[in-house]
Coordinates of C-alpha atoms in Angstrom, one line a residue:
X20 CA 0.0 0.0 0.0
X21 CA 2.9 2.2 1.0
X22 CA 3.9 2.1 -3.0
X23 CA 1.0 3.6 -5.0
X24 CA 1.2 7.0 -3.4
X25 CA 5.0 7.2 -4.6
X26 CA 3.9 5.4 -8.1
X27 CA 0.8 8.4 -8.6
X28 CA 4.0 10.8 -8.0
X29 CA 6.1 9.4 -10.3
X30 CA 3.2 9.2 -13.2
X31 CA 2.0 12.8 -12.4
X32 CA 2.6 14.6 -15.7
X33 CA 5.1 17.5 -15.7
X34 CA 3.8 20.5 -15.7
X35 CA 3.1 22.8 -19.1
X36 CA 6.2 25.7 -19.3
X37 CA 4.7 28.9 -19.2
X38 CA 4.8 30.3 -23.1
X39 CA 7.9 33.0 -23.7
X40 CA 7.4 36.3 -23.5
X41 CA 7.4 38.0 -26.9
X42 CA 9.5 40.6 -26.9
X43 CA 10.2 43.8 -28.9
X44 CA 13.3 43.1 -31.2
X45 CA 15.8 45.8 -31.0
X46 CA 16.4 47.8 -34.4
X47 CA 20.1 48.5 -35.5
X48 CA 21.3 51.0 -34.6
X49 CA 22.1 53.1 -38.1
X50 CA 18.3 52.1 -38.9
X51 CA 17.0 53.8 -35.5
X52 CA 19.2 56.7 -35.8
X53 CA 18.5 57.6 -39.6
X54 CA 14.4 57.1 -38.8
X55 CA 14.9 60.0 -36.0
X56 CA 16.9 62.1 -38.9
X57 CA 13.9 62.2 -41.2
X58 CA 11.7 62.6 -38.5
X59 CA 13.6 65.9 -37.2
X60 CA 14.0 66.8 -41.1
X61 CA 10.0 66.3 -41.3
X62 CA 9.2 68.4 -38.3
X63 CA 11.7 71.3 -39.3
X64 CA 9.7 71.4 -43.1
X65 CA 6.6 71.8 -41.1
X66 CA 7.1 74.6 -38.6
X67 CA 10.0 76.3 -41.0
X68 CA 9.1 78.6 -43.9
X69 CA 10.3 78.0 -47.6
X70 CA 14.3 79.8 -47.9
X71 CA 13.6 83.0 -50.0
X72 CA 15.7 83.5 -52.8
X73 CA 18.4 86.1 -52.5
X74 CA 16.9 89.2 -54.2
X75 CA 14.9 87.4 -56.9
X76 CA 12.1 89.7 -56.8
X77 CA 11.5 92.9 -55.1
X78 CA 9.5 92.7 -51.7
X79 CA 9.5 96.6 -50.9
X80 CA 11.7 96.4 -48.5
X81 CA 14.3 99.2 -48.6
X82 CA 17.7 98.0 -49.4
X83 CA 20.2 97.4 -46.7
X84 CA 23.5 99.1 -48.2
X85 CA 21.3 102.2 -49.5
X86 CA 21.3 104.1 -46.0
X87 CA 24.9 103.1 -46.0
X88 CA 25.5 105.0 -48.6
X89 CA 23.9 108.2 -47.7
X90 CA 25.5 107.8 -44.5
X91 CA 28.6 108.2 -46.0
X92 CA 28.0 110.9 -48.2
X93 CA 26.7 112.5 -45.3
X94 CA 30.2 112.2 -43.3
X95 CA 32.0 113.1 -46.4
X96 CA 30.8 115.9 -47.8
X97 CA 32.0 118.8 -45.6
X98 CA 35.6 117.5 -46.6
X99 CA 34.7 117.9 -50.0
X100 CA 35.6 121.5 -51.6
X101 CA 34.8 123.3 -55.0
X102 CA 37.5 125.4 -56.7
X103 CA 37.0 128.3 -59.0
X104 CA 40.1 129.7 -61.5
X105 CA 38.9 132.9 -61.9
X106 CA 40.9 135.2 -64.2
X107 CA 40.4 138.7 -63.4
X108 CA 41.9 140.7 -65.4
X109 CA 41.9 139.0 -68.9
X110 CA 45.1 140.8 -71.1
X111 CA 43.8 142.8 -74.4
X112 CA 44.6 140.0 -76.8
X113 CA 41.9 137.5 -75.9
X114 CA 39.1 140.3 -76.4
X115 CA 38.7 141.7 -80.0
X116 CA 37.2 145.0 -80.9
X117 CA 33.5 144.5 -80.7
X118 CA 34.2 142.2 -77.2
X119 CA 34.2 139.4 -79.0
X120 CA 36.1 135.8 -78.2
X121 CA 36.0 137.0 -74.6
X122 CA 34.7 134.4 -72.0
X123 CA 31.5 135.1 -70.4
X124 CA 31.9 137.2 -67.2
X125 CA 30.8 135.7 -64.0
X126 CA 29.2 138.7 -62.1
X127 CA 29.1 136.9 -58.4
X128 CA 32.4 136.7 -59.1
X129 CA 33.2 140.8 -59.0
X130 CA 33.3 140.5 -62.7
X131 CA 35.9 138.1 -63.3
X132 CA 35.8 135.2 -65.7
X133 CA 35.5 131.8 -64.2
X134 CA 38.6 129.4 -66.4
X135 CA 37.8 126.4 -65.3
X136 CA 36.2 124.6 -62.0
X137 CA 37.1 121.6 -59.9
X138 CA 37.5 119.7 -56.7
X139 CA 39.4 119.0 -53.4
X140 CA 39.4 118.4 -50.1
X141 CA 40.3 119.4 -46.5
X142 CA 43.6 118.1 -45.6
X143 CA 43.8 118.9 -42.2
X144 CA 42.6 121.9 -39.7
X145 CA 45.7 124.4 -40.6
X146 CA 43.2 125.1 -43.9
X147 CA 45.1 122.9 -46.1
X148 CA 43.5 121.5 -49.2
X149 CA 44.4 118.8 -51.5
X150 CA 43.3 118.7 -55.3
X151 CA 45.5 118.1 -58.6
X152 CA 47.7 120.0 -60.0
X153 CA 45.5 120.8 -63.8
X154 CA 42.9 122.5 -61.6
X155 CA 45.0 125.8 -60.7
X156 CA 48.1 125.1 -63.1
X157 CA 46.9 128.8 -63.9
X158 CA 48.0 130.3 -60.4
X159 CA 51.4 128.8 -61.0
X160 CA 51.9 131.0 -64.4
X161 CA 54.2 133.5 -65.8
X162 CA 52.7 136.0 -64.0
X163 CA 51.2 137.5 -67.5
X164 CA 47.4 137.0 -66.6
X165 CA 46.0 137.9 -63.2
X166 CA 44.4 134.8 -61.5
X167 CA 43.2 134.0 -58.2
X168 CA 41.4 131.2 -56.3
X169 CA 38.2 130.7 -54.9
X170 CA 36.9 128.1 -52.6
X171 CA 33.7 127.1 -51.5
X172 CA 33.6 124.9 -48.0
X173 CA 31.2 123.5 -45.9
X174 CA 31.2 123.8 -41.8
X175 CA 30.2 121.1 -39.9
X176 CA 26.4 122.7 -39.8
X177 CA 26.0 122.7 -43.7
X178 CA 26.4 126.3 -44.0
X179 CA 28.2 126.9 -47.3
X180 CA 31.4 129.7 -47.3
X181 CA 33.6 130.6 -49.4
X182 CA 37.4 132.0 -48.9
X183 CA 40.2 132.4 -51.3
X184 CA 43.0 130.3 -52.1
X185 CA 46.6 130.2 -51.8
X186 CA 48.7 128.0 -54.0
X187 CA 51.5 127.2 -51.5
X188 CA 52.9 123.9 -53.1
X189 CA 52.3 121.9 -56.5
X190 CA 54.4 118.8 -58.0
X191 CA 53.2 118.0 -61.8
X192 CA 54.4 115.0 -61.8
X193 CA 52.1 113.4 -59.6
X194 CA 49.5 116.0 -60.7
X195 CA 48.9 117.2 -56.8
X196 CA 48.6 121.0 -55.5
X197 CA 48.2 122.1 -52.3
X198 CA 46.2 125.3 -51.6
X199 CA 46.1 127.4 -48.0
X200 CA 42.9 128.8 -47.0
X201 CA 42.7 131.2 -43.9
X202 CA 39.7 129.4 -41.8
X203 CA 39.3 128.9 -38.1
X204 CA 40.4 124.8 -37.6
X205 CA 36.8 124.4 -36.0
X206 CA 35.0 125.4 -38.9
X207 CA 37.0 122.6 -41.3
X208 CA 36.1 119.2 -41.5
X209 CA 39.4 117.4 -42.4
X210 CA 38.9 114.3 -44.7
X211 CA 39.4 110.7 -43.2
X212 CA 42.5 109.5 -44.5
X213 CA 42.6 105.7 -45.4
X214 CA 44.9 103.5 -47.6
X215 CA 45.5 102.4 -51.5
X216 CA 47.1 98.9 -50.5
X217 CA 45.7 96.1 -50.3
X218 CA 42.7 97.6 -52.4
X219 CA 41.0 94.9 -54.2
X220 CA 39.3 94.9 -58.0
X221 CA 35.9 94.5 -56.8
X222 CA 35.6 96.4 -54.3
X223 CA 33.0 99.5 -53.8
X224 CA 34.2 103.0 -54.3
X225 CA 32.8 106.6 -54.2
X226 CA 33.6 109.3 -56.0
X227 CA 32.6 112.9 -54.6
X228 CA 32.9 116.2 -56.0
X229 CA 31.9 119.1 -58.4
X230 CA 31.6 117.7 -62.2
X231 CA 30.3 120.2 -64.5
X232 CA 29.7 122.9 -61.8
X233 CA 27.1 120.1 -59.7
X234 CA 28.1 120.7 -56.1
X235 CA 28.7 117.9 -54.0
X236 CA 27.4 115.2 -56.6
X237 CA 28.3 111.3 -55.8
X238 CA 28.7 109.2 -57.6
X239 CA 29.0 105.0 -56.9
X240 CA 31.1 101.7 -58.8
X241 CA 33.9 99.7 -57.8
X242 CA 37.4 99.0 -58.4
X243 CA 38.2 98.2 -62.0
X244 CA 41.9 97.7 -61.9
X245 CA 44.9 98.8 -60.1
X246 CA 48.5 99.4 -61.2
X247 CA 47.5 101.8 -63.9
X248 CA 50.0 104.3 -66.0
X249 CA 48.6 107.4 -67.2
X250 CA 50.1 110.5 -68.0
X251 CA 51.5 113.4 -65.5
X252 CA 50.6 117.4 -66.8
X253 CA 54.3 117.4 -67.7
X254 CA 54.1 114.7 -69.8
X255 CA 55.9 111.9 -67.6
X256 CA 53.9 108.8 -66.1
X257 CA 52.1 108.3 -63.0
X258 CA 52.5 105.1 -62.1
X259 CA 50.0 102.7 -59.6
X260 CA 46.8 104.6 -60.3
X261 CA 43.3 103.0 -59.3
X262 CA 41.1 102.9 -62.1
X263 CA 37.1 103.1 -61.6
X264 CA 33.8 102.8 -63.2
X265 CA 32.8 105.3 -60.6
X266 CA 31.6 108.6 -63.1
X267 CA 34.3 111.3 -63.3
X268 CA 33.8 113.8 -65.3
X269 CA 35.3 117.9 -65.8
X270 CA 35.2 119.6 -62.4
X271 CA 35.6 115.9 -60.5
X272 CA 39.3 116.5 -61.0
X273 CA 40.8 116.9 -57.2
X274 CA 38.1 115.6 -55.5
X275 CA 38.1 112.1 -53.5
X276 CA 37.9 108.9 -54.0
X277 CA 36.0 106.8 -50.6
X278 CA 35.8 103.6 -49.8
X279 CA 33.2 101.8 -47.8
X280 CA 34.1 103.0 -44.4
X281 CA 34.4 106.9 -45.8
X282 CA 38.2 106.7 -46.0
X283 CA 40.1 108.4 -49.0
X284 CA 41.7 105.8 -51.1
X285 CA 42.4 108.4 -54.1
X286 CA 42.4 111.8 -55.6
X287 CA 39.8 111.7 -58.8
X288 CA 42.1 113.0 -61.8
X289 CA 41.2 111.7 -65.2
X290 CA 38.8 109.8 -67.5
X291 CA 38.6 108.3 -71.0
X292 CA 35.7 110.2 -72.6
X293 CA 34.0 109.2 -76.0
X294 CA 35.6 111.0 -78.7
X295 CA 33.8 113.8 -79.5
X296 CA 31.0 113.7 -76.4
X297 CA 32.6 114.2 -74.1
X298 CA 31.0 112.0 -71.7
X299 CA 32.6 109.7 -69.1
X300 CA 33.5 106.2 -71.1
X301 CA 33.5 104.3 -67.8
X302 CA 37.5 104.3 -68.1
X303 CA 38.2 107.1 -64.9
X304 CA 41.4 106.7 -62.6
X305 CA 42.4 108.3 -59.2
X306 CA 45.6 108.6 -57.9
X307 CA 46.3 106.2 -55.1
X308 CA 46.4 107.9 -51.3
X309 CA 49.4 106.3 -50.6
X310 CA 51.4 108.2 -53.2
X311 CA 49.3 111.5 -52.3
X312 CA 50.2 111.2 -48.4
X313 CA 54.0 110.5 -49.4
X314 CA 54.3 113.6 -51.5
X315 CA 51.8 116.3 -49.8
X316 CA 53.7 116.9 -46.5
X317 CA 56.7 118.1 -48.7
X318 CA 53.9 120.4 -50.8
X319 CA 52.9 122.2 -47.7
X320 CA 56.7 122.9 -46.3
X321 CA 58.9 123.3 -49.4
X322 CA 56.4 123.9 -52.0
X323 CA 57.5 121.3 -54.3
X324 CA 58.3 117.5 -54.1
X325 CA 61.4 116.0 -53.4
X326 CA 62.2 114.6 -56.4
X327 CA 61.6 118.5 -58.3
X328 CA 63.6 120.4 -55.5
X329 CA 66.6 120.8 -57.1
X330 CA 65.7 121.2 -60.4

């Protein structure tokens, strides 16, 4: 009797496993991290606009380098001067009997003729002023016509004077004059000097002055090329000039040459015109500041450049 309850034990059939848990298989690694890529790229397309194209259309807004711009004339102008060669006593030969072949008489003036106009600008506050050397060739004559200098400034307030000129130095070779103006230093707004190296073709550039009798006109383009030769008044190169498609035309001549951050970077002193328009080809040239700051300091104290001293 003492066996069946140890022979029901045996026979008792095992018990049934439990069945395995299913679990969630793990994805790779690249595969999970490229699904929460697109799912980040997804969301971004949704909650970011489209990318505007650059400039494609205009949306009214104003552009961004236009107040830039005026700022800069703004700064600039009061450094900027115009220059009248007035002749005032013309000699007997240029007039014939009847008046004729005279030029016309400017009457603001005190009755003397106006020869030619053109540009500069302040140098510093002594009343120094830079322009080129064709604008008042005429003040460095012979002595046989009577010529003087006028000059038109601007204060710091916009009030427009005017005082004459002294030519106190003048170096044709590098087409530079230097002209003395008794004004009190607060009442002159010296231009900001800059540099011509490391100028690049490309770059924007300004061009400020007087053309055709326009006071204060700008006008805008870049640097074309550098490394230029064109010819001196006395018939010799000048070498390294910066040539522009900023507009130059007659009465530009001495004035300056900016660069994006107001600085002068050249003197404005020729341009190719179309033959027989006279107009502006595009083709203009300034000479570079560099060569300008070497040779003025030697204008204002020996009234010639080193190179013409002992001549």
């Amino acid at each position: 009797m003492a066996l069946q309850p140890l022979l029901r034990l045996l026979l008792r059939p095992a018990p049934t496993p439990p069945p395995p848990t299913r679990r969630t298989p793990h994805l790779p690694a690249p595969f999970s991290t490229r699904r929460g890529t697109a799912a980040a790229l997804l969301l971004l397309a949704v909650a970011a606009p489209p990318p505007r194209p650059a400039r494609a259309e205009p949306d009214g807004e104003d552009d961004v380098d236009e107040p830039h711009v005026v700022r800069l004339f703004e700064e600039a102008t009061p450094s900027v001067v115009f220059i009248k060669d007035l002749l005032v006593a013309p000699p007997p030969r240029t007039r014939g009997r009847d008046g004729g072949g005279a030029q016309p008489v400017d009457d603001e003036e005190g009755g003397a003729t106006v020869e030619g106009t053109g540009s500069g600008f302040v140098w510093d506050s002594l009343g120094h002023i830079v322009t080129n050397y064709h604008v008042v060739a005429k003040l460095a004559g012979d002595g046989s016509e009577s010529h003087r200098c006028k000059v038109f400034l601007e204060d710091s307030t916009g009030t427009s004077y005017s005082k004459e000129g002294r030519l106190i130095g003048y170096d044709p070779t590098y087409d530079l004059a230097v002209l003395k103006v008794d004004v009190d230093g607060d009442r002159l707004r010296p231009a900001l000097l800059g540099t011509s190296q490391g100028l690049r073709v490309g770059q924007s550039c300004f061009a400020i002055g007087n053309p055709l009798g326009y006071e204060h006109t700008l006008t805008t383009g870049v640097v074309s090329g550098l490394g230029r030769e064109i010819p001196s008044p006395n018939g010799r190169v000048i070498r390294g000039a910066i040539q522009t498609d900023a507009a130059i035309n007659a009465g530009n001549s001495g004035g300056p040459l900016i660069d994006s951050y107001g600085h002068v970077i050249g003197v404005n002193t020729a341009t190719f015109t179309r033959k027989g328009s006279g107009i502006s080809s595009g083709v203009n040239f300034a000479i570079p500041i560099d060569t300008v700051v070497r040779s003025v300091p030697n204008l204002i104290v020996y009234g010639t450049d080193v190179s013409n001293r002992f001549y």
